[in-house]
Amino acid sequence: MDDFETIREQFPILHQRIHGHPLVYLDSAATSQKPDAVIESERRFYETINAGVHRGAHELAARSTVAFEDARAKVARLVGADAEPDHEEIVVTSGATAALNLLATAFGNASQGRGGDAARRFALGPGDGIVVSEAEHHSVLLPFQELAARTGADLTWFGLHEDGRIRTEDADEVITPRTKVVAITHVSNVTGAITDIAPVVRRAHEVGALVVLDACQSVPHLPVDLHALGVDFAAWSAHKMYGPTGAGFLYGRRELLEALPPANFGGSMVELAWMDRPAQYMAPPARFEAGTQPVAQVIASGAAADWMRGIGMDRIARHERANAAVLLGLNDIDGVRVLGPTDTTDRIGTVSFDVDGVHPHDVGQFLDARGIAVRVGHHCAQPVHRHFGLFASNRASCGVYTTTDEARALLEAVAKVRDFFKA
Ligand code: PMP
């Protein structure tokens, strides 16, 4: 048994049959499955220390607070962020979408003068620029489109190469002295291509713009060091990195988080509140964490982060690249087209494809009947589908538990799709 078979054994959900066939789960880009370590962490929390954090004098509250902050530090270590008390750079949210909306709303608040002088660096107005790319997930595109509408700023974008890679080599033209924010994906959830963000970060910082990285599809699959990448903010979800649903993270460089005005308001984020005066908000990260937090989910995300580091992100990346190499064989099947780069350079094991003449939903059902789970639809990224002349596609995406036999099983099944529907 090689190491990755032992790792696979740790995922209880994978040991089942679907429609009489062994489950082949190739939908990890939508959500990953969870190892015993994560399931046990959440279970142990509810069995032993369940309590709200940062309030209450009782022992359970103290223990859950320690475990929650410990988990924040574990997540920070996974992505190379600061975890020291009073220097935390990780804000807990309910997911990547919530993190990106929090940020765009906070920028909008700063644009209306909230947060005072310190927050002026986040303010946008008519004539200022926001840059995204045509490969963005709607969770990036829409919050920043709304921010543009709210502030009068212009939204422009990086175009794509034929194979769907973002043309970041155009950074000097796309990012101008009027650009204030660049929000860009680290890895496309459709093509699986890793973005070369170095020219983006260099040019953005040259003109004083901030870089927001959508790290949803990189953190689970690659070694990610946010300090080394030099981005200003980043967002990702726990549920794609082997953690639970209902938790996500916003990274911000500490000095930026200190200057950023809040976006959500309520309990646990305020030092002082009065009836007749504005409230005095807490320091980050608490300032951005209004309300009761997803404590169990965050603690289990910490377990997931440690579990991944225990395996080694380099090893995970290598394992997934080997599966990507098999999946890319889809492109050699008659009538099948891979949407995205067709070689293993700078990509993860997420491969979207189109089967000529067969609707993605039919392909998905054909595969499901054989126990194979893939994603169908536009994967919340309509512009990149338009780039490929499509509205929807099929997407196979690997996790750490995916085997080459599973990738081959997909290829064998896809090879039969057209004949099946012709008949
Ligand atoms: N960005 C990318 C690239 C994604 O793949 C996803 C999830 N499909 C998101 C953002 C949004 O994540 P969530 O739905 O977990 O908030």
Tab-separated table of N, CA, C and O and ligand atoms in Angstrom, residues 28-31 93-101 135-140 185-190 214-218 235-240 245-248 375 379-381 395, ligand 1:
chain	number	residue	atom	x	y	z
A	28	SER	N	-13.855	17.526	-6.310
A	28	SER	CA	-13.199	18.167	-5.159
A	28	SER	C	-13.073	19.676	-5.312
A	28	SER	O	-12.903	20.383	-4.322
A	29	ALA	N	-13.158	20.191	-6.541
A	29	ALA	CA	-13.097	21.648	-6.707
A	29	ALA	C	-14.366	22.295	-6.161
A	29	ALA	O	-14.346	23.450	-5.734
A	30	ALA	N	-15.478	21.543	-6.165
A	30	ALA	CA	-16.711	22.070	-5.572
A	30	ALA	C	-16.604	21.982	-4.062
A	30	ALA	O	-16.800	22.964	-3.350
A	31	THR	N	-16.305	20.787	-3.567
A	31	THR	CA	-16.009	20.626	-2.143
A	31	THR	C	-15.220	19.347	-1.974
A	31	THR	O	-15.465	18.359	-2.674
A	93	THR	N	-14.298	33.910	8.477
A	93	THR	CA	-15.566	34.251	7.813
A	93	THR	C	-16.351	32.944	7.665
A	93	THR	O	-15.894	31.891	8.110
A	94	SER	N	-17.481	33.038	6.977
A	94	SER	CA	-18.254	31.805	6.765
A	94	SER	C	-17.877	31.133	5.443
A	94	SER	O	-18.432	30.104	5.093
A	95	GLY	N	-16.934	31.705	4.703
A	95	GLY	CA	-16.507	31.109	3.437
A	95	GLY	C	-15.795	32.149	2.588
A	95	GLY	O	-15.731	33.337	2.963
A	96	ALA	N	-15.273	31.722	1.466
A	96	ALA	CA	-14.551	32.646	0.585
A	96	ALA	C	-15.467	33.743	0.065
A	96	ALA	O	-15.074	34.916	-0.020
A	97	THR	N	-16.689	33.375	-0.281
A	97	THR	CA	-17.624	34.375	-0.813
A	97	THR	C	-17.863	35.462	0.228
A	97	THR	O	-17.856	36.662	-0.093
A	98	ALA	N	-18.059	35.039	1.474
A	98	ALA	CA	-18.267	36.005	2.556
A	98	ALA	C	-17.015	36.867	2.744
A	98	ALA	O	-17.112	38.081	2.980
A	99	ALA	N	-15.841	36.252	2.626
A	99	ALA	CA	-14.589	37.000	2.812
A	99	ALA	C	-14.441	38.069	1.725
A	99	ALA	O	-14.056	39.215	2.001
A	100	LEU	N	-14.751	37.712	0.485
A	100	LEU	CA	-14.603	38.657	-0.629
A	100	LEU	C	-15.638	39.774	-0.539
A	100	LEU	O	-15.337	40.944	-0.814
A	101	ASN	N	-16.850	39.417	-0.119
A	101	ASN	CA	-17.876	40.450	0.069
A	101	ASN	C	-17.518	41.373	1.233
A	101	ASN	O	-17.745	42.589	1.162
A	135	ALA	N	-11.258	35.274	-16.022
A	135	ALA	CA	-11.322	33.894	-15.498
A	135	ALA	C	-11.907	33.845	-14.094
A	135	ALA	O	-11.907	32.788	-13.465
A	136	GLU	N	-12.409	34.992	-13.611
A	136	GLU	CA	-12.841	35.002	-12.204
A	136	GLU	C	-14.106	34.190	-11.962
A	136	GLU	O	-15.025	34.151	-12.778
A	137	HIS	N	-14.125	33.598	-10.782
A	137	HIS	CA	-15.352	33.027	-10.221
A	137	HIS	C	-16.290	34.199	-9.928
A	137	HIS	O	-15.836	35.303	-9.622
A	138	HIS	N	-17.597	33.965	-10.019
A	138	HIS	CA	-18.552	35.047	-9.740
A	138	HIS	C	-18.374	35.629	-8.341
A	138	HIS	O	-18.751	36.781	-8.095
A	139	SER	N	-17.789	34.858	-7.438
A	139	SER	CA	-17.588	35.353	-6.069
A	139	SER	C	-16.514	36.432	-5.986
A	139	SER	O	-16.386	37.108	-4.964
A	140	VAL	N	-15.723	36.567	-7.038
A	140	VAL	CA	-14.787	37.697	-7.141
A	140	VAL	C	-15.404	38.774	-8.028
A	140	VAL	O	-15.480	39.948	-7.667
A	185	THR	N	-7.699	35.573	-9.564
A	185	THR	CA	-7.662	34.196	-9.055
A	185	THR	C	-6.256	33.615	-9.130
A	185	THR	O	-5.510	33.885	-10.073
A	186	HIS	N	-5.920	32.833	-8.123
A	186	HIS	CA	-4.608	32.178	-8.104
A	186	HIS	C	-4.621	30.940	-8.999
A	186	HIS	O	-3.655	30.643	-9.679
A	187	VAL	N	-5.761	30.224	-8.963
A	187	VAL	CA	-5.945	29.048	-9.819
A	187	VAL	C	-7.385	29.070	-10.306
A	187	VAL	O	-8.305	29.215	-9.493
A	188	SER	N	-7.583	28.915	-11.605
A	188	SER	CA	-8.944	28.922	-12.155
A	188	SER	C	-9.692	27.659	-11.742
A	188	SER	O	-9.155	26.552	-11.869
A	189	ASN	N	-10.935	27.840	-11.290
A	189	ASN	CA	-11.732	26.662	-10.921
A	189	ASN	C	-12.303	25.965	-12.161
A	189	ASN	O	-12.939	24.935	-12.032
A	190	VAL	N	-12.059	26.528	-13.347
A	190	VAL	CA	-12.534	25.890	-14.579
A	190	VAL	C	-11.365	25.215	-15.308
A	190	VAL	O	-11.428	24.034	-15.638
A	214	ASP	N	-7.739	35.405	-4.980
A	214	ASP	CA	-8.708	34.341	-4.724
A	214	ASP	C	-7.915	33.032	-4.655
A	214	ASP	O	-7.495	32.496	-5.682
A	215	ALA	N	-7.718	32.564	-3.426
A	215	ALA	CA	-6.858	31.391	-3.207
A	215	ALA	C	-7.664	30.110	-2.981
A	215	ALA	O	-7.125	29.114	-2.504
A	216	CYS	N	-8.949	30.140	-3.378
A	216	CYS	CA	-9.837	28.979	-3.145
A	216	CYS	C	-9.291	27.689	-3.735
A	216	CYS	O	-9.412	26.627	-3.149
A	217	GLN	N	-8.727	27.802	-4.943
A	217	GLN	CA	-8.303	26.580	-5.629
A	217	GLN	C	-6.785	26.387	-5.562
A	217	GLN	O	-6.271	25.476	-6.194
A	218	SER	N	-6.093	27.243	-4.815
A	218	SER	CA	-4.654	27.001	-4.652
A	218	SER	C	-4.340	26.431	-3.279
A	218	SER	O	-3.588	25.452	-3.161
A	235	ALA	N	-8.422	35.228	-0.046
A	235	ALA	CA	-9.626	34.589	0.492
A	235	ALA	C	-9.689	33.141	0.046
A	235	ALA	O	-9.302	32.824	-1.078
A	236	TRP	N	-10.158	32.277	0.939
A	236	TRP	CA	-10.384	30.876	0.565
A	236	TRP	C	-11.351	30.240	1.559
A	236	TRP	O	-11.645	30.818	2.606
A	237	SER	N	-11.851	29.070	1.194
A	237	SER	CA	-12.856	28.372	2.003
A	237	SER	C	-12.268	27.142	2.662
A	237	SER	O	-11.431	26.453	2.066
A	238	ALA	N	-12.760	26.840	3.862
A	238	ALA	CA	-12.293	25.641	4.565
A	238	ALA	C	-12.749	24.361	3.876
A	238	ALA	O	-12.018	23.374	3.827
A	239	HIS	N	-13.958	24.398	3.300
A	239	HIS	CA	-14.535	23.129	2.821
A	239	HIS	C	-13.834	22.565	1.598
A	239	HIS	O	-14.015	21.396	1.267
A	240	LYS	N	-13.028	23.390	0.925
A	240	LYS	CA	-12.277	22.868	-0.226
A	240	LYS	C	-10.913	22.351	0.210
A	240	LYS	O	-10.201	21.740	-0.578
A	245	THR	N	-17.785	22.717	5.938
A	245	THR	CA	-18.487	23.842	5.335
A	245	THR	C	-18.740	24.879	6.438
A	245	THR	O	-18.628	24.590	7.625
A	246	GLY	N	-19.079	26.102	6.018
A	246	GLY	CA	-19.462	27.126	6.997
A	246	GLY	C	-18.301	27.916	7.567
A	246	GLY	O	-18.492	28.730	8.465
A	247	ALA	N	-17.079	27.690	7.074
A	247	ALA	CA	-15.938	28.494	7.525
A	247	ALA	C	-15.094	28.889	6.326
A	247	ALA	O	-15.018	28.158	5.332
A	248	GLY	N	-14.497	30.054	6.421
A	248	GLY	CA	-13.590	30.520	5.374
A	248	GLY	C	-12.668	31.547	5.994
A	248	GLY	O	-12.813	31.909	7.178
A	375	ARG	N	-18.660	17.604	-11.878
A	375	ARG	CA	-19.488	18.812	-11.843
A	375	ARG	C	-19.995	19.112	-13.253
A	375	ARG	O	-19.230	18.949	-14.223
A	379	HIS	N	-19.999	26.340	-13.423
A	379	HIS	CA	-19.075	26.386	-12.287
A	379	HIS	C	-18.912	27.809	-11.752
A	379	HIS	O	-17.826	28.205	-11.303
A	380	CYS	N	-19.991	28.592	-11.828
A	380	CYS	CA	-19.984	29.983	-11.332
A	380	CYS	C	-18.899	30.817	-12.000
A	380	CYS	O	-18.294	31.696	-11.370
A	381	ALA	N	-18.622	30.516	-13.245
A	381	ALA	CA	-17.620	31.289	-13.994
A	381	ALA	C	-18.097	31.370	-15.435
A	381	ALA	O	-17.559	30.708	-16.335
A	395	ARG	N	-16.743	19.068	-15.400
A	395	ARG	CA	-15.469	19.323	-14.722
A	395	ARG	C	-15.114	18.143	-13.819
A	395	ARG	O	-15.912	17.753	-12.970
B	1	PMP	N1	-13.462	31.250	-5.985
B	1	PMP	C1	-13.204	30.069	-6.564
B	1	PMP	C2	-12.087	29.967	-7.559
B	1	PMP	C3	-13.983	28.968	-6.248
B	1	PMP	O1	-13.728	27.787	-6.828
B	1	PMP	C4	-15.034	29.109	-5.306
B	1	PMP	C5	-15.931	27.927	-4.962
B	1	PMP	N2	-16.462	27.271	-6.081
B	1	PMP	C6	-15.245	30.352	-4.721
B	1	PMP	C7	-14.439	31.407	-5.087
B	1	PMP	C8	-16.323	30.578	-3.716
B	1	PMP	O2	-16.152	29.758	-2.587
B	1	PMP	P1	-17.354	29.480	-1.596
B	1	PMP	O3	-18.513	29.049	-2.432
B	1	PMP	O4	-16.836	28.370	-0.722
B	1	PMP	O5	-17.628	30.726	-0.833
